[in-house]
mmCIF file of C-alpha atoms and ligand atoms in Angstrom:
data_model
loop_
_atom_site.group_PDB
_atom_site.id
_atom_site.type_symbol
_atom_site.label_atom_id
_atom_site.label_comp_id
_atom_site.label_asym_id
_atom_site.label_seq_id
_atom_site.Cartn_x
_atom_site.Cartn_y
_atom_site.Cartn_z
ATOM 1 C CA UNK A 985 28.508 -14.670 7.964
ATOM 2 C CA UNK A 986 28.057 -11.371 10.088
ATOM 3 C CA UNK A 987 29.265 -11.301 13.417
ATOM 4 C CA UNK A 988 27.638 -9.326 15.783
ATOM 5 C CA UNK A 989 30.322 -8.403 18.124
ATOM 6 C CA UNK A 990 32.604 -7.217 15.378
ATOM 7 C CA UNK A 991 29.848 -4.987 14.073
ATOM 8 C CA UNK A 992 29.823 -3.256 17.480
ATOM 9 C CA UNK A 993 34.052 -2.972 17.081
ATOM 10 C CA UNK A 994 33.419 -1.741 13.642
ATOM 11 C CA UNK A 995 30.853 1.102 14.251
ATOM 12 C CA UNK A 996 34.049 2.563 16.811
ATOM 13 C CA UNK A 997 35.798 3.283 14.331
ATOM 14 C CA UNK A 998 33.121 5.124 12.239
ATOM 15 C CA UNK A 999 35.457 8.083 11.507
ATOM 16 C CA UNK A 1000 37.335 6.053 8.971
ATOM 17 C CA UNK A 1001 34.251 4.284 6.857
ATOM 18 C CA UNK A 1002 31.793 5.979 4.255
ATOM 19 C CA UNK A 1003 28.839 4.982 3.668
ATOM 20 C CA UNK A 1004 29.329 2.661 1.148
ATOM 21 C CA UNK A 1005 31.814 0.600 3.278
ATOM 22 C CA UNK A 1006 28.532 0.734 5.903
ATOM 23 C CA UNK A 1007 26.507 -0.503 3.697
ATOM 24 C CA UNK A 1008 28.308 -2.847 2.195
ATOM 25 C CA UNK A 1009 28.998 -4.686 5.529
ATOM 26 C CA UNK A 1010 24.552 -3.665 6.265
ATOM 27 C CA UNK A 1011 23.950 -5.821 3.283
ATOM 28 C CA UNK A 1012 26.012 -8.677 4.585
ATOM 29 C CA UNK A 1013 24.575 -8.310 7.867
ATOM 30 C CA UNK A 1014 20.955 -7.981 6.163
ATOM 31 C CA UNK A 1015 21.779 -11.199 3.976
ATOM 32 C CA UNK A 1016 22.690 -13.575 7.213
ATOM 33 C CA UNK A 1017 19.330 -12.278 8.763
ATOM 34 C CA UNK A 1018 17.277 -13.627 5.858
ATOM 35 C CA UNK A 1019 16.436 -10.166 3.644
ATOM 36 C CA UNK A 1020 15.961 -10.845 0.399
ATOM 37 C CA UNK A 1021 16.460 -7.123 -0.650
ATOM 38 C CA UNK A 1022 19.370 -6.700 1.665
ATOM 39 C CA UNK A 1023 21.855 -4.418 -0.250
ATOM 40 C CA UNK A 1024 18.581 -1.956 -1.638
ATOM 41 C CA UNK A 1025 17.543 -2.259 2.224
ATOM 42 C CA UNK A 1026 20.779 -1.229 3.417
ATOM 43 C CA UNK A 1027 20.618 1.682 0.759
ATOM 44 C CA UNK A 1028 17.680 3.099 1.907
ATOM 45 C CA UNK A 1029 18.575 3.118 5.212
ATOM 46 C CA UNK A 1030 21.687 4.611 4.602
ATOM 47 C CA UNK A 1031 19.879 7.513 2.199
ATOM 48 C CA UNK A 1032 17.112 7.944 4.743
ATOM 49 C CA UNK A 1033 20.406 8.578 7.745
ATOM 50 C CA UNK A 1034 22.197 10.554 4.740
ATOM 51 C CA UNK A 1035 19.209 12.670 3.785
ATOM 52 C CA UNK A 1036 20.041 12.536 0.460
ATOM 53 C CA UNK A 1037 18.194 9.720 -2.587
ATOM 54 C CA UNK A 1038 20.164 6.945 -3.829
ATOM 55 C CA UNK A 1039 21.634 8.279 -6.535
ATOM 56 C CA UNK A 1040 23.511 10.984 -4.164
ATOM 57 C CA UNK A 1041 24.040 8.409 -1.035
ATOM 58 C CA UNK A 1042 28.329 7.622 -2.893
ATOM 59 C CA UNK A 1043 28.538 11.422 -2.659
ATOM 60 C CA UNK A 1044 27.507 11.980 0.635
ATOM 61 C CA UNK A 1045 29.763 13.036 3.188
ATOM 62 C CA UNK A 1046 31.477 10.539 5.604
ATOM 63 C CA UNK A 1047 28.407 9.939 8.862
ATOM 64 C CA UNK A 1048 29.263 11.312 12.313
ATOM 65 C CA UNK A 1049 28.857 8.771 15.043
ATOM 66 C CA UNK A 1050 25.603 10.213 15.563
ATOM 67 C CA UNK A 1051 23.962 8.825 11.992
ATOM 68 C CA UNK A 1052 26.036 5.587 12.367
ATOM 69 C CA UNK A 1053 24.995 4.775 15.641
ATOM 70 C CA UNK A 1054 21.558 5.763 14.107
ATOM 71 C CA UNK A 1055 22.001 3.686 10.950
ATOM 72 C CA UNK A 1056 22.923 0.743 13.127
ATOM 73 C CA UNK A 1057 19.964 0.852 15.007
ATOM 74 C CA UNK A 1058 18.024 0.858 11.966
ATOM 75 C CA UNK A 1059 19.928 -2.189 9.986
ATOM 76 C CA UNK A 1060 19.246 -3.950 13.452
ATOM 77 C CA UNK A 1061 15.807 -3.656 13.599
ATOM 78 C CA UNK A 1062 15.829 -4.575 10.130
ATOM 79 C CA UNK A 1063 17.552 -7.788 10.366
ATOM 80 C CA UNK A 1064 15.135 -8.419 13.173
ATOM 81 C CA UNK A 1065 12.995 -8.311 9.806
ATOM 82 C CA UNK A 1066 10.753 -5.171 10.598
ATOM 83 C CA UNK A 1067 9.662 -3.787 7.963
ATOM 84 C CA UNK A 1068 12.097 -1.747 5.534
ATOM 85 C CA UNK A 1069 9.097 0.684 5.813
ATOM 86 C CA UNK A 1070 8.377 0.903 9.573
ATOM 87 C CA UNK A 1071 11.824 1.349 10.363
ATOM 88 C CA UNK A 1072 11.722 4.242 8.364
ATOM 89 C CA UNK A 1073 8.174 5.331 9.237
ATOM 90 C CA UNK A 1074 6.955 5.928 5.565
ATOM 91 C CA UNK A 1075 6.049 3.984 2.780
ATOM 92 C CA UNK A 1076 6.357 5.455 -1.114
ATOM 93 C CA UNK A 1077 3.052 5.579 -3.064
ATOM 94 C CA UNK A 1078 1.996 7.041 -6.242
ATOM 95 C CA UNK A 1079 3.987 10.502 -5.967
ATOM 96 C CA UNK A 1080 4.067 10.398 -2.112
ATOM 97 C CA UNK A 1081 5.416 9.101 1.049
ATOM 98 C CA UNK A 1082 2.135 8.010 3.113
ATOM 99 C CA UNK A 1083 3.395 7.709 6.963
ATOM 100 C CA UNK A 1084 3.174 3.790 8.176
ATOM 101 C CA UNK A 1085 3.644 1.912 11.409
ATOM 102 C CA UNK A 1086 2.406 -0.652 13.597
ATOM 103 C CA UNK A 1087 -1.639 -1.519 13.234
ATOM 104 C CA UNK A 1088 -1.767 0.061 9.305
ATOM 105 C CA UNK A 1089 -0.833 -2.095 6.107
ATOM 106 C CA UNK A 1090 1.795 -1.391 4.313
ATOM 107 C CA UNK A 1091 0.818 -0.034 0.581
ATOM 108 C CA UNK A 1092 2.466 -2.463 -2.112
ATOM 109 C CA UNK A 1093 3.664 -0.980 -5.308
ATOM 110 C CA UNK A 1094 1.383 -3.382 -7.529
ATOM 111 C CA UNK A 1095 -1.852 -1.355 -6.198
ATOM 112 C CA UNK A 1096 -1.009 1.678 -8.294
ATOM 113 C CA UNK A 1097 -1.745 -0.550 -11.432
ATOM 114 C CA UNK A 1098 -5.665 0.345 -10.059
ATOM 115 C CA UNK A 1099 -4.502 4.232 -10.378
ATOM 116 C CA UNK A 1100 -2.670 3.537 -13.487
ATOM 117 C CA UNK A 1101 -6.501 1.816 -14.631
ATOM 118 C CA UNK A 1102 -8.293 4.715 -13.093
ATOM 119 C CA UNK A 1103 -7.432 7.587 -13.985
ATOM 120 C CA UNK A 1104 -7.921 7.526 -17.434
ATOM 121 C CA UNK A 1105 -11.781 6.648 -16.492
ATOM 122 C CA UNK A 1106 -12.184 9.740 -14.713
ATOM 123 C CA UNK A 1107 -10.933 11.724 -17.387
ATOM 124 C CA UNK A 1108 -13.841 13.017 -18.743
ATOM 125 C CA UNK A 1109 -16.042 13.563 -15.740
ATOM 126 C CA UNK A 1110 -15.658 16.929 -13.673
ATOM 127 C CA UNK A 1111 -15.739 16.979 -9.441
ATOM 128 C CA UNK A 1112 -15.756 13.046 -9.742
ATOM 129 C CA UNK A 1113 -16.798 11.283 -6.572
ATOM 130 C CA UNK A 1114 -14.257 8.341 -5.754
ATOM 131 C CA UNK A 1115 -14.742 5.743 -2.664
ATOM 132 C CA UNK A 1116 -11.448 4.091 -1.430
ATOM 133 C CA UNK A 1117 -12.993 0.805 0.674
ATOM 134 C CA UNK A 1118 -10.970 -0.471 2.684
ATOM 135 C CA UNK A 1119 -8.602 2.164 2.880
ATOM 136 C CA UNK A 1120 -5.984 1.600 5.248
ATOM 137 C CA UNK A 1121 -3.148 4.179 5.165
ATOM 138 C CA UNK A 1122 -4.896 5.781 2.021
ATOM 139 C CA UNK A 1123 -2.776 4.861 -0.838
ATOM 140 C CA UNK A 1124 -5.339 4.711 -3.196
ATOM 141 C CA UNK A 1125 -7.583 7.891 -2.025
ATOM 142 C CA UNK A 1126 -4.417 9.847 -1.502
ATOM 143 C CA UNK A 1127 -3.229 9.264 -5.417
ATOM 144 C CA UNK A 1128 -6.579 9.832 -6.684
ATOM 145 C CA UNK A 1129 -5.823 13.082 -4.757
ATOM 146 C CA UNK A 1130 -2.605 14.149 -5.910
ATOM 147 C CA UNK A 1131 -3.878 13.449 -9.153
ATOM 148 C CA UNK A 1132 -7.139 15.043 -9.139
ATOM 149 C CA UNK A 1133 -7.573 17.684 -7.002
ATOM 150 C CA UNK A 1134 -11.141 18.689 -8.083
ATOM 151 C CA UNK A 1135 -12.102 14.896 -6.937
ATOM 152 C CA UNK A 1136 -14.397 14.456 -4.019
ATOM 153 C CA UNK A 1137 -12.655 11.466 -2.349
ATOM 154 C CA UNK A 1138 -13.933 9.170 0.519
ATOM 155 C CA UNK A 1139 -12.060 6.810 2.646
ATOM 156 C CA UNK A 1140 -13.175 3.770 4.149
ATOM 157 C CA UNK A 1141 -11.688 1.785 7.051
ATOM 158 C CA UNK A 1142 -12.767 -0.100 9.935
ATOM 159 C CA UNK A 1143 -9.660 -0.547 12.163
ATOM 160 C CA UNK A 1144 -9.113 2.179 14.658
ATOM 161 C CA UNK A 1145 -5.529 1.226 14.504
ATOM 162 C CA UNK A 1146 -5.471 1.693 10.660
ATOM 163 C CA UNK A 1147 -7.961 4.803 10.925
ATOM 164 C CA UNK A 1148 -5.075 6.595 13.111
ATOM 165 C CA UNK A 1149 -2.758 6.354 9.833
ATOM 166 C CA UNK A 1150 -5.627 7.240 7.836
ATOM 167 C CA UNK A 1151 -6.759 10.215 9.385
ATOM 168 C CA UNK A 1152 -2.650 11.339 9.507
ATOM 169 C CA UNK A 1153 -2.210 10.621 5.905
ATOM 170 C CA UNK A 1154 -5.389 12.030 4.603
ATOM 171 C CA UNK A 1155 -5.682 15.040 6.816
ATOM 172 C CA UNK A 1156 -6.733 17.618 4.122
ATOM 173 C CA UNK A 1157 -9.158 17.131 1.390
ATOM 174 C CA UNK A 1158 -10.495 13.744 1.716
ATOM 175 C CA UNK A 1159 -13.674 12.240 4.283
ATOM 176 C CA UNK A 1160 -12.212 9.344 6.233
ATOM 177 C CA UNK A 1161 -15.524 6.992 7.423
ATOM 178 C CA UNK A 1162 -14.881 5.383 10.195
ATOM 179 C CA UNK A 1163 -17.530 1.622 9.223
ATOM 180 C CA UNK A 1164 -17.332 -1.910 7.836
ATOM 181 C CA UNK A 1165 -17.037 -1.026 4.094
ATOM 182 C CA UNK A 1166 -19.066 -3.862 3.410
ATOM 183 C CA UNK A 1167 -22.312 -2.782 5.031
ATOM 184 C CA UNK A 1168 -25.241 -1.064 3.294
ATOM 185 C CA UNK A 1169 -25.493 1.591 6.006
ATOM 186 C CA UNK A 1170 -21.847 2.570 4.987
ATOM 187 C CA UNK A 1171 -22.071 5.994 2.724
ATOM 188 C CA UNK A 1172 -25.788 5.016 2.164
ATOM 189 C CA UNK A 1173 -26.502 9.040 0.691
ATOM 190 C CA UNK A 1174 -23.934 8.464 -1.711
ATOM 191 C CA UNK A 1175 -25.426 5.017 -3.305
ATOM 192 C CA UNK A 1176 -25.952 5.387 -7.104
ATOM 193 C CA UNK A 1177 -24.102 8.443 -7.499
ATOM 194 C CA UNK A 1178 -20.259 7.290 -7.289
ATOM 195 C CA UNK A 1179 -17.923 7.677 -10.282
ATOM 196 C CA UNK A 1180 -15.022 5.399 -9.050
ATOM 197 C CA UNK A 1181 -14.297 2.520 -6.297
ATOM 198 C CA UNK A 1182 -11.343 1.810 -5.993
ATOM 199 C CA UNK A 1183 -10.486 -1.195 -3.140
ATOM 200 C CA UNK A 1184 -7.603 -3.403 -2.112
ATOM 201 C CA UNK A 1185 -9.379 -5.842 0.469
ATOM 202 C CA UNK A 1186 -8.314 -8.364 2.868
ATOM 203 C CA UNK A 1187 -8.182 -11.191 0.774
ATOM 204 C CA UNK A 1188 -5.143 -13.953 1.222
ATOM 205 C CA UNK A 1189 -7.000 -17.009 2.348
ATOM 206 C CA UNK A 1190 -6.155 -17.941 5.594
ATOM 207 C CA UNK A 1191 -3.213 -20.611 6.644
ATOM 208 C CA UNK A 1192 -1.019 -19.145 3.453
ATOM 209 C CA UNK A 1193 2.818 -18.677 4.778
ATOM 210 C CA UNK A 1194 3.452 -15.471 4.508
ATOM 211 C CA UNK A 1195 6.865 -13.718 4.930
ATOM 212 C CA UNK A 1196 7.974 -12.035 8.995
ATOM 213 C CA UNK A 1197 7.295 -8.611 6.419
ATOM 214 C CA UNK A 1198 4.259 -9.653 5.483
ATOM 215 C CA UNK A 1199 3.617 -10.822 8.970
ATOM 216 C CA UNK A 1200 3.970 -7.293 10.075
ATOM 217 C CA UNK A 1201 0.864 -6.205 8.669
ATOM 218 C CA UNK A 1202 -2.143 -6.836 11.016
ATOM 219 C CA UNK A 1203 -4.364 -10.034 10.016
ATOM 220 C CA UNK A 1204 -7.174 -8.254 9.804
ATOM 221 C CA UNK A 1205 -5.887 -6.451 6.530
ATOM 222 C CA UNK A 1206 -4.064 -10.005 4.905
ATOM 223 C CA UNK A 1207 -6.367 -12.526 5.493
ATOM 224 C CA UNK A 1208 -10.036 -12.808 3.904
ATOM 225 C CA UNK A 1209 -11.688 -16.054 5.243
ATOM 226 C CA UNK A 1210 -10.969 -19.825 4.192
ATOM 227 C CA UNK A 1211 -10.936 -19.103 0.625
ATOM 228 C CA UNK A 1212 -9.667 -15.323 0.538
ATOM 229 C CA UNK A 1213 -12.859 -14.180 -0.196
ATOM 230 C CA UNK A 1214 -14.854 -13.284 3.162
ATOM 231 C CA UNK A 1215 -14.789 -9.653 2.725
ATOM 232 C CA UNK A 1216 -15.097 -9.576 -1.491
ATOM 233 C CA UNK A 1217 -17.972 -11.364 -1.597
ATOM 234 C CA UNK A 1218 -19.914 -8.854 0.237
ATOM 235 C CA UNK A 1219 -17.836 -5.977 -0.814
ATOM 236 C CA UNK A 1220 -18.839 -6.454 -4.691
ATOM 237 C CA UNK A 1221 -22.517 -6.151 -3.953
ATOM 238 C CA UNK A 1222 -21.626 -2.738 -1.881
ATOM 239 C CA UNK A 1223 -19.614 -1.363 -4.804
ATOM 240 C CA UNK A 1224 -22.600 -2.087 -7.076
ATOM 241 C CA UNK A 1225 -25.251 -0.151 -5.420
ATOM 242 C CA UNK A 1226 -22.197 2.678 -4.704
ATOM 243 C CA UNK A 1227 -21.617 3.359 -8.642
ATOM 244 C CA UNK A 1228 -23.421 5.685 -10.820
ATOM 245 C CA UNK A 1229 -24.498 4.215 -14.132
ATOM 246 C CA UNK A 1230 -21.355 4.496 -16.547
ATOM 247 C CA UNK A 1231 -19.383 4.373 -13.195
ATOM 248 C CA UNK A 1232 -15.819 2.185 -12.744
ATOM 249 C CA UNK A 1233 -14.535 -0.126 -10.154
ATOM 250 C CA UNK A 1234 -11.371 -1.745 -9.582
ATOM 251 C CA UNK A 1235 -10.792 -4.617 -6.840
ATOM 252 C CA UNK A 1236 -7.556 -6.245 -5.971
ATOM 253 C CA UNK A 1237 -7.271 -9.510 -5.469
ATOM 254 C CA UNK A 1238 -4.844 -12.595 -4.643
ATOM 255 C CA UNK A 1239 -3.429 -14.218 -7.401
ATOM 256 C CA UNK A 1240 -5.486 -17.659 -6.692
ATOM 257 C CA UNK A 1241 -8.806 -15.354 -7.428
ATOM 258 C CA UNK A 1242 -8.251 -14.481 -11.515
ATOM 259 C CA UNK A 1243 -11.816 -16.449 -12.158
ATOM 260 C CA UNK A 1244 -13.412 -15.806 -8.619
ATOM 261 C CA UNK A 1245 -13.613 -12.090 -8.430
ATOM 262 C CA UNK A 1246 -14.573 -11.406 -11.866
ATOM 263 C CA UNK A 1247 -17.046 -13.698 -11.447
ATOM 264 C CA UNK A 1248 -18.599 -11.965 -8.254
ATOM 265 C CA UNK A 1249 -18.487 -8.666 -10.161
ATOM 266 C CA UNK A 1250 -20.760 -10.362 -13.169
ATOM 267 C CA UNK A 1251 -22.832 -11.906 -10.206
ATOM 268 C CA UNK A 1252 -23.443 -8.341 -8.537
ATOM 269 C CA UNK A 1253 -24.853 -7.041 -11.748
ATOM 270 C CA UNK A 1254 -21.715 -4.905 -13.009
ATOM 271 C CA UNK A 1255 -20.742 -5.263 -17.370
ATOM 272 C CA UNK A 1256 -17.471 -4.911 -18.906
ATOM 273 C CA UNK A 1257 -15.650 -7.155 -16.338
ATOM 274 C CA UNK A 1258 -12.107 -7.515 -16.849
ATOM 275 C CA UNK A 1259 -9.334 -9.546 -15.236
ATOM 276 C CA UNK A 1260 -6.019 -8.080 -15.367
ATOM 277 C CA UNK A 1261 -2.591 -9.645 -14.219
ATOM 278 C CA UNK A 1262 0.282 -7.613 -12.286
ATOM 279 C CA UNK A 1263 3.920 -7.215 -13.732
ATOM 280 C CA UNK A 1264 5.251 -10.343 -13.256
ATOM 281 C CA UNK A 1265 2.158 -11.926 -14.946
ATOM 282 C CA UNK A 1266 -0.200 -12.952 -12.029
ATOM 283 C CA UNK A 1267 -3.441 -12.259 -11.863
ATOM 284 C CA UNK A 1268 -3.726 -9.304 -9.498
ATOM 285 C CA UNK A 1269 -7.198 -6.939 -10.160
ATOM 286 C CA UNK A 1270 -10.405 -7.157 -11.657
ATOM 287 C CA UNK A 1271 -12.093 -4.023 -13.267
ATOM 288 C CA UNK A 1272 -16.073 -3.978 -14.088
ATOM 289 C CA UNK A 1273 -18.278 -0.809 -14.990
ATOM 290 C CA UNK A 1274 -22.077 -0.400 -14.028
ATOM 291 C CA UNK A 1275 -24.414 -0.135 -17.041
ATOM 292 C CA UNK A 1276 -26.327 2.463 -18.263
ATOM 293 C CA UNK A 1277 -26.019 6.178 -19.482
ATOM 294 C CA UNK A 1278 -24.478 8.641 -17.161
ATOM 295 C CA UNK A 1279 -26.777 10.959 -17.522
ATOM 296 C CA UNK A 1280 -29.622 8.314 -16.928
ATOM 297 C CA UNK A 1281 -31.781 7.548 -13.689
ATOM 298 C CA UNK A 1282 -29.420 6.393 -10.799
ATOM 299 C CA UNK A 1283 -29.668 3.630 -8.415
ATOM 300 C CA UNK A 1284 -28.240 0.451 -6.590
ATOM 301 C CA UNK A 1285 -28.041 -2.600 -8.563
ATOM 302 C CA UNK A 1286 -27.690 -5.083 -5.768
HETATM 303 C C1 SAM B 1177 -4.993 -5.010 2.225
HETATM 304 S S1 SAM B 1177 -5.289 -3.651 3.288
HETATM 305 C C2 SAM B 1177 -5.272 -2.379 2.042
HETATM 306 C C3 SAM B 1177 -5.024 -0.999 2.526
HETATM 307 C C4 SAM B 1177 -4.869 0.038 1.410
HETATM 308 N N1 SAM B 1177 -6.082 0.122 0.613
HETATM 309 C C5 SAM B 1177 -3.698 -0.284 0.508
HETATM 310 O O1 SAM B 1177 -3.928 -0.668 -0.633
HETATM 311 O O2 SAM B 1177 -2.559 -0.168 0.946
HETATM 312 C C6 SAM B 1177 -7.011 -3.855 3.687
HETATM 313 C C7 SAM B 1177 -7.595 -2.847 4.654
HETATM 314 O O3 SAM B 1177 -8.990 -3.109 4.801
HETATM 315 C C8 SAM B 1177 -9.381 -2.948 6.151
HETATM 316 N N2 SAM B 1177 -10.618 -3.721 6.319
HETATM 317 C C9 SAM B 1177 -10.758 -5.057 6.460
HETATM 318 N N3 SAM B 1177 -12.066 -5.391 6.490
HETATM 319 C C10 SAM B 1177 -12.756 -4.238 6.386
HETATM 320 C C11 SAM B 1177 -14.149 -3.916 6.358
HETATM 321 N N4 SAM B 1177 -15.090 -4.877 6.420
HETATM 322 N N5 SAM B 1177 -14.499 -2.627 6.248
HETATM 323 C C12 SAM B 1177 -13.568 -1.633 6.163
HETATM 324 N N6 SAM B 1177 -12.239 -1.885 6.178
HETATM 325 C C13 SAM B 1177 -11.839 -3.168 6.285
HETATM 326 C C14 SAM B 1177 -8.190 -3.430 6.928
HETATM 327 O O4 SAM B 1177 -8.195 -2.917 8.251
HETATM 328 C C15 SAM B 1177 -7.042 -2.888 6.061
HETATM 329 O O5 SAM B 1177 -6.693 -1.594 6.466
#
């Protein structure tokens, strides 16, 4: 069990510890505060102190007080169970670190399955438009980015507090709209003409137990109504009218939603609807495309 006064004791005597002996006794301290992932949470910390990645952090050179008392702090506010990523202030995503704090949702590494589905899609198609709704730090914008620079990317988010991440992450190359992504009003001039959604909703239905981590993240971007589905349901209708014929969408969804959110997508008017499950086997996103040639007359379907 860790002992919180002896931790204090311990960190006086710095000089003599590396930093695997710190994060050895991190990982115990990590473990009696309920982290699952203590001893890769008491890694990163200990790289992100270090400056140096994980597979560097047993060849780093012993801390100075300075980084321990540092890395302390850190652990601490870890086994207080903040976030691994606010304590550190970024999250990884795709091929970048996207800043992350209080009032912005933390991106989750099954969302880049929608890039993974993506990209491919826009393969063919020059200057592609893509609309991230419900953006929240811009994971999914930002690797549609990084990925295609020749994109036209939009972002859409309606929480000031999440814009403020937004706007930070996204600063060059993508238009961050400030509306309820659900709304017709919201990129109205771009209706019919968009190659790609891409969207990772609010959608855990309300009353699940969620982990302190998960906790973190403000309501507003976790829960979705009674059933999970408050913001989908008119979301799907939005992403119709958005897509140009031949154009893609991908929607994440909880794992209780495999038959739901297809069947919304079918119900809008999209074809080629697809449920797809994450890496561990749940079902996690739903893809659908709009009929109709490209090259054809464009307009909203819903
Ligand atoms: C689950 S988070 C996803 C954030 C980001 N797309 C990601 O994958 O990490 C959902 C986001 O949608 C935003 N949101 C909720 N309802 C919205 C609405 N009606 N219009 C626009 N944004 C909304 C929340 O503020 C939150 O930032």
């Amino acid at each position: 069990m860790w002992d919180e006064a002896s931790y204090g004791e311990e960190v006086m005597r710095v000089d003599e510890k590396d930093w695997r002996e710190l994060v050895r006794e991190a990982a115990d301290r990590l473990t009696a505060a309920g982290v699952d992932s203590a001893r890769v949470d008491a890694e990163w910390l200990a790289c992100e102190v270090a400056g140096v990645d994980r597979a560097r952090l047993a060849f780093a050179p012993p801390p100075g007080p300075d980084a321990v008392r540092r890395f302390r702090d850190m652990v601490a506010a870890r086994a207080a169970r903040r976030p691994l990523q606010h304590v550190i202030g970024t999250a990884p995503f795709w091929r970048r670190d996207l800043a992350v704090g209080q009032g912005v949702f933390i991106p989750r590494p099954e969302t880049e399955l929608l890039v993974e589905w993506a990209l491919p899609r826009l393969a063919g198609t020059r200057r592609p438009v893509v609309v991230d709704l419900c953006a929240g730090s811009g994971a999914l914008a930002s690797a549609v980015m990084t990925e295609r620079s020749d994109a036209r990317v939009f972002a859409v988010e309606a929480e000031p507090a999440a814009l403020h991440w937004l706007r930070r992450n996204l600063a060059v190359g993508a238009e961050v709209v400030e509306g309820d992504a659900t709304s017709p009003e919201t990129l109205r001039e771009l209706d019919g003409r968009v190659d790609l959604v891409l969207t990772n909703p609010p959608y855990v239905p309300e009353g699940t137990p969620v982990s302190p981590e998960v906790a973190a993240d403000p309501a507003t971007a976790v829960f979705g109504g009674p059933d999970g589905l408050d913001v989908i349901r008119p979301l799907v209708h939005r992403v119709a009218a958005l897509l140009r014929p031949g154009g893609n969408v991908a929607i994440e969804h909880d794992d209780t939603h495999g038959e739901a959110v297809p069947a919304l997508l079918v119900a809008a008017g999209l074809d080629d609807v697809v449920a797809h499950r994450d890496l561990s086997g749940r079902p996690r996103f739903a893809t659908a495309r709009r009929a109709g040639d490209p090259g054809g007359p464009a307009g909203p379907t819903a």
